[in-house]
Short mmCIF file of C-alpha atoms and ligand atoms in Angstrom, two decimals:
data_model
loop_
_atom_site.label_atom_id
_atom_site.label_comp_id
_atom_site.label_asym_id
_atom_site.label_seq_id
_atom_site.Cartn_x
_atom_site.Cartn_y
_atom_site.Cartn_z
CA MET S 1 245.23 188.05 124.13
CA THR S 2 241.68 189.27 124.70
CA ARG S 3 238.61 187.16 125.33
CA ALA S 4 235.41 188.38 123.79
CA TRP S 5 231.97 188.07 125.37
CA ASN S 6 230.72 185.08 123.43
CA PHE S 7 226.91 184.71 123.46
CA SER S 8 226.87 181.62 121.23
CA ALA S 9 224.21 179.01 121.99
CA GLY S 10 226.71 176.22 121.46
CA PRO S 11 229.49 175.40 121.27
CA ALA S 12 229.54 178.07 123.93
CA MET S 13 231.84 179.96 126.20
CA LEU S 14 233.76 177.98 128.83
CA PRO S 15 235.05 179.51 132.04
CA THR S 16 238.29 181.42 131.49
CA ALA S 17 239.80 179.75 134.55
CA VAL S 18 239.19 176.36 132.91
CA MET S 19 240.79 177.55 129.66
CA GLU S 20 243.83 178.72 131.58
CA ARG S 21 244.14 175.43 133.41
CA ILE S 22 243.93 173.48 130.15
CA ALA S 23 246.65 175.65 128.65
CA GLU S 24 248.86 175.23 131.71
CA GLU S 25 248.62 171.44 131.99
CA LEU S 26 248.23 170.62 128.31
CA PRO S 27 251.62 168.98 127.73
CA ASP S 28 251.71 167.20 131.10
CA THR S 29 248.38 166.46 132.80
CA ASN S 30 248.42 165.29 136.41
CA GLY S 31 252.13 164.41 136.27
CA SER S 32 251.53 161.77 133.61
CA GLY S 33 253.95 163.28 131.10
CA MET S 34 251.07 163.32 128.59
CA SER S 35 248.13 165.46 127.64
CA ALA S 36 244.71 164.05 128.45
CA MET S 37 244.16 163.87 124.67
CA GLU S 38 247.13 161.53 124.35
CA MET S 39 246.17 159.08 127.07
CA SER S 40 244.86 155.59 126.50
CA HIS S 41 241.29 155.52 127.67
CA ARG S 42 242.06 152.22 129.39
CA GLY S 43 245.20 153.46 131.16
CA THR S 44 245.31 154.42 134.84
CA ALA S 45 245.88 158.13 134.16
CA PHE S 46 242.67 158.49 132.14
CA GLN S 47 240.69 156.11 134.38
CA ALA S 48 241.49 158.47 137.30
CA ILE S 49 240.17 161.42 135.28
CA ALA S 50 237.02 159.55 134.24
CA GLN S 51 236.26 158.48 137.82
CA ALA S 52 236.87 161.93 139.33
CA THR S 53 234.68 163.51 136.63
CA GLU S 54 231.77 161.19 137.45
CA ALA S 55 232.27 161.65 141.21
CA ASP S 56 232.20 165.48 140.89
CA LEU S 57 229.09 165.37 138.75
CA ARG S 58 227.37 163.08 141.26
CA ASP S 59 228.29 165.56 143.99
CA LEU S 60 227.01 168.59 142.04
CA LEU S 61 223.66 167.05 141.11
CA ASP S 62 223.38 164.78 144.13
CA VAL S 63 222.83 161.82 141.79
CA PRO S 64 221.29 158.87 143.73
CA ASP S 65 223.12 155.54 143.82
CA ASP S 66 220.52 153.78 141.68
CA TYR S 67 221.27 156.09 138.70
CA ARG S 68 224.11 155.45 136.27
CA VAL S 69 226.13 158.25 134.66
CA LEU S 70 227.20 157.72 131.03
CA PHE S 71 229.50 159.78 128.83
CA LEU S 72 228.45 158.99 125.25
CA GLN S 73 229.19 160.26 121.76
CA GLY S 74 226.89 161.59 119.09
CA GLY S 75 225.58 164.60 120.97
CA ALA S 76 221.99 164.99 122.11
CA THR S 77 220.86 164.16 118.59
CA ALA S 78 222.10 160.56 118.89
CA LEU S 79 219.91 160.23 121.97
CA PHE S 80 216.84 161.21 119.96
CA ALA S 81 217.11 157.72 118.37
CA THR S 82 218.71 156.01 121.38
CA LEU S 83 215.72 156.79 123.56
CA PRO S 84 212.99 154.95 121.68
CA LEU S 85 215.35 152.08 120.83
CA ASN S 86 215.98 151.56 124.56
CA LEU S 87 212.86 152.74 126.29
CA ALA S 88 209.89 152.16 123.97
CA ASN S 89 209.91 148.40 124.37
CA GLY S 90 206.65 147.92 126.25
CA SER S 91 203.68 149.34 124.31
CA GLY S 92 206.06 150.82 121.70
CA ARG S 93 204.44 154.18 122.32
CA ALA S 94 205.87 157.37 123.80
CA ASP S 95 204.50 160.74 124.90
CA TYR S 96 206.37 163.82 123.72
CA ILE S 97 205.75 167.48 124.64
CA HIS S 98 206.37 169.75 121.70
CA SER S 99 207.76 172.94 123.15
CA GLY S 100 210.09 174.23 120.46
CA HIS S 101 212.67 173.47 117.80
CA TRP S 102 214.57 170.74 119.67
CA SER S 103 211.58 168.83 120.90
CA GLY S 104 210.42 168.91 117.27
CA LYS S 105 213.66 167.26 116.23
CA ALA S 106 213.36 164.69 119.02
CA ILE S 107 209.79 163.86 117.93
CA ALA S 108 210.72 163.48 114.25
CA GLU S 109 213.53 161.06 115.12
CA ALA S 110 211.47 159.10 117.64
CA ARG S 111 208.74 158.59 115.04
CA ARG S 112 211.17 156.40 113.07
CA TYR S 113 211.35 153.93 115.98
CA CYS S 114 208.10 154.13 117.96
CA ARG S 115 204.60 155.61 117.96
CA VAL S 116 204.70 159.15 119.24
CA ASN S 117 201.77 160.87 120.90
CA VAL S 118 202.22 164.61 121.07
CA ALA S 119 200.89 165.07 124.59
CA GLY S 120 201.22 168.83 124.64
CA ASP S 121 201.89 171.32 121.85
CA CYS S 122 203.17 174.85 122.34
CA GLU S 123 203.24 175.66 118.60
CA PRO S 124 199.69 177.10 118.34
CA ARG S 125 200.76 179.75 120.86
CA GLY S 126 203.96 180.45 118.99
CA PHE S 127 206.03 178.66 121.66
CA SER S 128 205.35 181.54 124.03
CA ARG S 129 204.49 179.34 127.02
CA VAL S 130 204.44 175.68 128.06
CA PRO S 131 201.14 173.80 128.58
CA GLU S 132 199.30 174.22 131.86
CA ALA S 133 198.73 171.16 134.02
CA GLY S 134 195.21 170.43 132.66
CA GLU S 135 196.23 170.80 129.02
CA TYR S 136 198.31 167.64 128.63
CA ARG S 137 196.79 164.74 126.66
CA MET S 138 198.92 161.83 127.81
CA ASP S 139 198.73 158.27 126.53
CA PRO S 140 198.53 156.27 129.79
CA ALA S 141 200.15 153.26 128.07
CA ALA S 142 203.12 155.20 126.68
CA ASP S 143 206.46 153.80 127.81
CA TYR S 144 207.91 157.20 128.72
CA VAL S 145 207.20 160.93 128.59
CA HIS S 146 209.74 163.23 126.91
CA ILE S 147 210.24 166.93 127.60
CA THR S 148 212.81 169.56 126.71
CA PRO S 149 213.01 171.55 129.98
CA ASN S 150 214.80 174.40 128.26
CA GLU S 151 214.24 175.13 124.57
CA THR S 152 217.49 176.71 123.41
CA ILE S 153 216.08 178.44 120.33
CA HIS S 154 212.70 179.66 121.55
CA GLY S 155 214.04 180.56 124.99
CA LEU S 156 211.26 178.66 126.73
CA ARG S 157 211.49 176.69 129.98
CA PHE S 158 209.15 174.56 132.05
CA PRO S 159 208.51 176.21 135.42
CA GLU S 160 206.85 172.94 136.53
CA LEU S 161 207.19 169.39 135.28
CA PRO S 162 204.21 167.55 133.77
CA GLU S 163 202.52 164.82 135.83
CA THR S 164 203.41 161.50 134.19
CA GLY S 165 201.35 159.07 136.28
CA GLY S 166 204.42 157.13 137.36
CA ARG S 167 205.89 156.69 133.89
CA PRO S 168 209.53 157.68 133.47
CA LEU S 169 210.08 161.32 132.56
CA VAL S 170 212.90 161.69 130.02
CA ALA S 171 214.48 165.14 129.65
CA ASP S 172 216.71 166.75 127.05
CA TYR S 173 218.57 169.05 129.42
CA SER S 174 221.22 170.11 126.88
CA SER S 175 220.97 173.84 127.44
CA ALA S 176 220.11 174.07 131.15
CA ILE S 177 221.92 171.20 132.88
CA LEU S 178 224.00 172.43 135.85
CA SER S 179 222.48 175.94 135.64
CA GLU S 180 220.50 175.28 138.85
CA PRO S 181 219.90 172.42 141.22
CA LEU S 182 217.48 169.72 140.02
CA ASP S 183 216.05 166.63 141.64
CA VAL S 184 217.35 163.67 139.63
CA ARG S 185 214.61 161.53 141.20
CA ASP S 186 212.00 163.44 139.19
CA TYR S 187 213.42 161.83 136.06
CA GLY S 188 213.97 158.35 134.62
CA LEU S 189 216.59 159.68 132.26
CA ILE S 190 218.34 163.02 131.76
CA TYR S 191 220.59 163.72 128.78
CA ALA S 192 222.57 166.72 127.68
CA GLY S 193 224.91 167.48 124.80
CA ALA S 194 228.06 168.89 126.38
CA GLN S 195 228.74 171.98 124.26
CA LYS S 196 226.36 174.33 126.10
CA ASN S 197 226.98 174.09 129.79
CA ILE S 198 229.37 171.17 130.28
CA GLY S 199 232.41 171.34 128.00
CA PRO S 200 233.52 170.86 124.40
CA ALA S 201 231.34 169.22 121.78
CA GLY S 202 231.63 165.49 121.25
CA LEU S 203 230.13 164.29 124.49
CA CYS S 204 226.59 163.60 125.62
CA LEU S 205 225.97 163.17 129.32
CA VAL S 206 223.30 160.62 130.29
CA ILE S 207 221.95 160.05 133.80
CA VAL S 208 219.67 157.06 133.83
CA ARG S 209 217.84 155.07 136.50
CA ASP S 210 219.08 151.47 136.78
CA ASP S 211 215.70 149.84 136.27
CA LEU S 212 215.40 151.43 132.81
CA LEU S 213 218.48 149.63 131.58
CA THR S 214 216.61 146.54 130.44
CA GLY S 215 218.35 146.32 127.07
CA ALA S 216 217.69 147.87 123.72
CA ARG S 217 215.76 146.51 120.73
CA GLU S 218 217.68 143.75 119.05
CA ASP S 219 218.59 145.69 115.92
CA THR S 220 220.01 148.60 117.91
CA PRO S 221 223.63 149.54 117.09
CA SER S 222 225.61 148.41 120.12
CA LEU S 223 227.00 151.92 120.72
CA MET S 224 223.37 153.04 121.27
CA ASP S 225 222.52 150.26 123.66
CA LEU S 226 222.40 152.03 127.03
CA ARG S 227 222.67 148.85 129.06
CA ALA S 228 225.73 147.73 127.09
CA GLN S 229 227.32 151.21 127.52
CA ALA S 230 226.60 151.15 131.25
CA GLN S 231 228.21 147.74 131.59
CA ALA S 232 231.28 148.93 129.65
CA GLY S 233 231.67 152.16 131.68
CA SER S 234 230.78 154.21 128.52
CA MET S 235 233.83 152.69 126.83
CA LEU S 236 232.45 150.22 124.31
CA ASN S 237 234.81 152.06 121.99
CA THR S 238 237.21 154.96 122.40
CA PRO S 239 235.29 157.78 124.11
CA PRO S 240 235.97 161.49 123.39
CA THR S 241 238.65 161.57 126.06
CA PHE S 242 239.65 165.19 125.82
CA ALA S 243 236.06 166.44 126.05
CA TRP S 244 235.54 164.15 129.04
CA TYR S 245 238.64 165.60 130.74
CA VAL S 246 237.49 169.21 130.09
CA ALA S 247 234.01 168.38 131.43
CA GLY S 248 235.78 167.23 134.60
CA LEU S 249 237.56 170.56 134.90
CA VAL S 250 234.24 172.41 134.46
CA PHE S 251 232.69 170.27 137.23
CA GLN S 252 235.62 171.14 139.53
CA TRP S 253 235.17 174.82 138.65
CA LEU S 254 231.46 174.62 139.50
CA LYS S 255 232.26 173.09 142.89
CA GLU S 256 234.79 175.87 143.56
CA GLN S 257 232.14 178.46 142.75
CA GLY S 258 229.99 176.97 145.53
CA GLY S 259 227.84 174.51 143.54
CA LEU S 260 224.58 174.78 141.70
CA ALA S 261 222.62 176.87 144.19
CA VAL S 262 225.23 179.59 143.79
CA MET S 263 225.16 179.25 139.97
CA ALA S 264 221.36 179.42 140.00
CA GLU S 265 221.42 182.68 141.92
CA ARG S 266 224.01 184.15 139.56
CA ASN S 267 222.00 182.97 136.55
CA ARG S 268 218.79 184.55 137.87
CA VAL S 269 220.56 187.87 138.34
CA LYS S 270 222.08 187.77 134.87
CA ALA S 271 218.85 186.79 133.09
CA GLY S 272 216.85 189.28 135.21
CA LEU S 273 219.08 192.14 134.10
CA LEU S 274 218.70 191.24 130.44
CA TYR S 275 214.90 190.67 130.49
CA GLN S 276 214.49 193.91 132.40
CA ALA S 277 216.39 195.80 129.68
CA ILE S 278 214.19 194.20 127.05
CA ASP S 279 210.90 194.84 128.89
CA ASP S 280 211.80 198.44 129.73
CA SER S 281 212.04 199.36 126.07
CA ASP S 282 209.66 199.45 123.10
CA PHE S 283 212.68 198.93 120.85
CA TYR S 284 213.34 195.32 121.98
CA ARG S 285 210.83 192.58 122.64
CA ASN S 286 210.72 189.00 123.98
CA PRO S 287 207.48 187.09 123.34
CA VAL S 288 207.73 184.42 126.06
CA ALA S 289 205.41 184.46 129.09
CA ALA S 290 207.33 185.70 132.14
CA GLU S 291 207.18 182.44 134.14
CA CYS S 292 208.38 180.39 131.15
CA ARG S 293 211.36 182.51 130.21
CA SER S 294 214.67 180.67 129.93
CA LEU S 295 217.49 181.70 132.21
CA MET S 296 220.05 180.44 129.70
CA ASN S 297 218.88 181.54 126.24
CA VAL S 298 217.29 184.95 125.78
CA PRO S 299 215.86 185.54 122.31
CA PHE S 300 214.85 189.10 121.48
CA PHE S 301 213.51 190.94 118.48
CA LEU S 302 213.91 194.50 117.30
CA ALA S 303 210.79 196.52 116.56
CA ASP S 304 212.50 197.26 113.25
CA PRO S 305 213.99 193.96 111.96
CA GLN S 306 215.90 195.93 109.29
CA LEU S 307 218.29 196.96 112.08
CA GLU S 308 219.28 193.41 113.04
CA GLY S 309 222.28 193.23 110.74
CA ARG S 310 223.58 196.55 112.06
CA PHE S 311 223.01 195.42 115.64
CA LYS S 312 225.06 192.24 115.15
CA GLN S 313 227.84 194.05 113.36
CA GLU S 314 228.18 196.86 115.85
CA ALA S 315 227.92 194.41 118.76
CA ALA S 316 230.75 192.32 117.26
CA GLU S 317 232.87 195.46 116.94
CA ALA S 318 232.24 196.04 120.63
CA GLY S 319 233.46 192.53 121.48
CA LEU S 320 229.96 191.03 121.91
CA LEU S 321 229.86 187.96 119.66
CA ASN S 322 227.34 185.55 118.23
CA LEU S 323 224.15 187.46 119.02
CA GLY S 324 222.27 186.29 115.92
CA GLY S 325 219.11 184.30 116.53
CA HIS S 326 218.90 180.72 115.24
CA ARG S 327 218.11 180.53 111.53
CA ALA S 328 214.86 178.76 112.40
CA ILE S 329 213.32 181.87 114.03
CA GLY S 330 215.63 184.78 113.24
CA GLY S 331 215.91 187.80 115.50
CA LEU S 332 218.63 188.01 118.10
CA ARG S 333 219.58 185.79 120.98
CA ALA S 334 221.99 185.95 123.89
CA SER S 335 222.94 182.64 125.45
CA ILE S 336 224.16 183.27 128.97
CA TYR S 337 225.28 179.92 130.35
CA ASN S 338 227.23 179.37 133.59
CA ALA S 339 230.51 180.51 132.03
CA MET S 340 229.14 183.99 131.06
CA PRO S 341 229.98 186.38 133.88
CA LEU S 342 227.62 189.15 135.04
CA GLU S 343 230.14 191.57 133.59
CA GLY S 344 229.42 190.21 130.10
CA VAL S 345 225.68 190.63 130.51
CA LYS S 346 226.21 194.20 131.80
CA ALA S 347 228.33 194.92 128.72
CA LEU S 348 225.50 193.62 126.49
CA VAL S 349 222.82 195.65 128.29
CA GLY S 350 225.00 198.76 128.04
CA PHE S 351 225.42 198.16 124.31
CA MET S 352 221.66 197.58 123.86
CA ASN S 353 220.79 200.83 125.63
CA ASP S 354 223.33 202.71 123.59
CA PHE S 355 222.13 201.17 120.32
CA GLU S 356 218.55 202.10 121.15
CA ARG S 357 219.59 205.68 121.88
CA ARG S 358 221.25 205.93 118.49
CA TYR S 359 218.63 204.14 116.36
CA GLY S 360 215.42 204.14 118.42
C1 PLP Q 401 221.93 171.92 121.08
C2 PLP Q 401 220.78 171.10 121.44
C3 PLP Q 401 220.59 169.84 120.88
C4 PLP Q 401 221.48 169.28 119.80
O1 PLP Q 401 222.66 168.88 120.38
P1 PLP Q 401 223.78 168.09 119.54
O2 PLP Q 401 224.74 167.77 120.65
O3 PLP Q 401 224.31 169.00 118.52
O4 PLP Q 401 223.17 166.88 118.98
C5 PLP Q 401 219.51 169.11 121.27
N1 PLP Q 401 218.65 169.57 122.24
C6 PLP Q 401 218.82 170.79 122.79
C7 PLP Q 401 217.84 171.25 123.82
C8 PLP Q 401 219.87 171.57 122.42
O5 PLP Q 401 220.05 172.80 123.00
#
């Protein structure tokens, strides 16, 4: 068996140690005589897994006691609707920062349920940097402010959070959660689809401050009612138990690595190496302003786009997979989440240098 270097944006690589542990305990998890995927979600064996998973996450992110942790279905996309249904119940208005593809999706969905004010728009600058502090045009009556701290497709991150004037900041953290420490108190609600930096697809992590769980609009599907889910321990119906279990193994692995400060340092080194390789050449290019560059998703373009197909093909032959950019913007992209070791990034940089020598 060989494991390739998988640069997919999601579902993405998981730590090999976690894969090996899953394989080892698959038929008999924690002495239960069952796999986690065969356990009743209401039984003691799975309840123990669910509780340990939440406890480890709380440890890693230092989640304060007045925040609830939910493990929901429907991915981050379900939250695009869940948010306005639960949070836009004051003025019925919400501020959204448009910083790339995913915030665009969040805005389009929110518009079906509330009035959206686009309080900052990175599109006129080609999503090459986030707004500066004075550029936001907030609606002071909006019920919440939504940002996408890391835009997975455009490779754009917020070096600083916008000032919300006390209104809850809501963040789609799908592609950067657990990549570095964050202060949960800066947010009213954080959500993240699991398949980038947490575990298998099928799960969406939500961390929400208690006082925001006031109940959803009356016509909200009960599965999308955050207060009802919190009261039911995220088990209004059968949750994605296997994904939940694997997320727990990833959290344990992160703690064994030394926690999020250690991961952040590793991630800075990995991303630094890759951006350096891009900036040192005229053959590759990344359009994002230096301070806004994502540490997780590194899009890059070839001076000669005709060579992209060849790049992807030869990279795949060298065991470097899924380097195609998202169909929305094209080009190439390397996603280098927690599970991608430095060795994988070095292999990519070596390949890029070699490819440039041959075709540059
Ligand atoms: C991948 C991604 C999504 C979509 O996630 P799903 O779980 O497929 O719904 C949303 N937002 C961001 C920032 C993402 O990276």
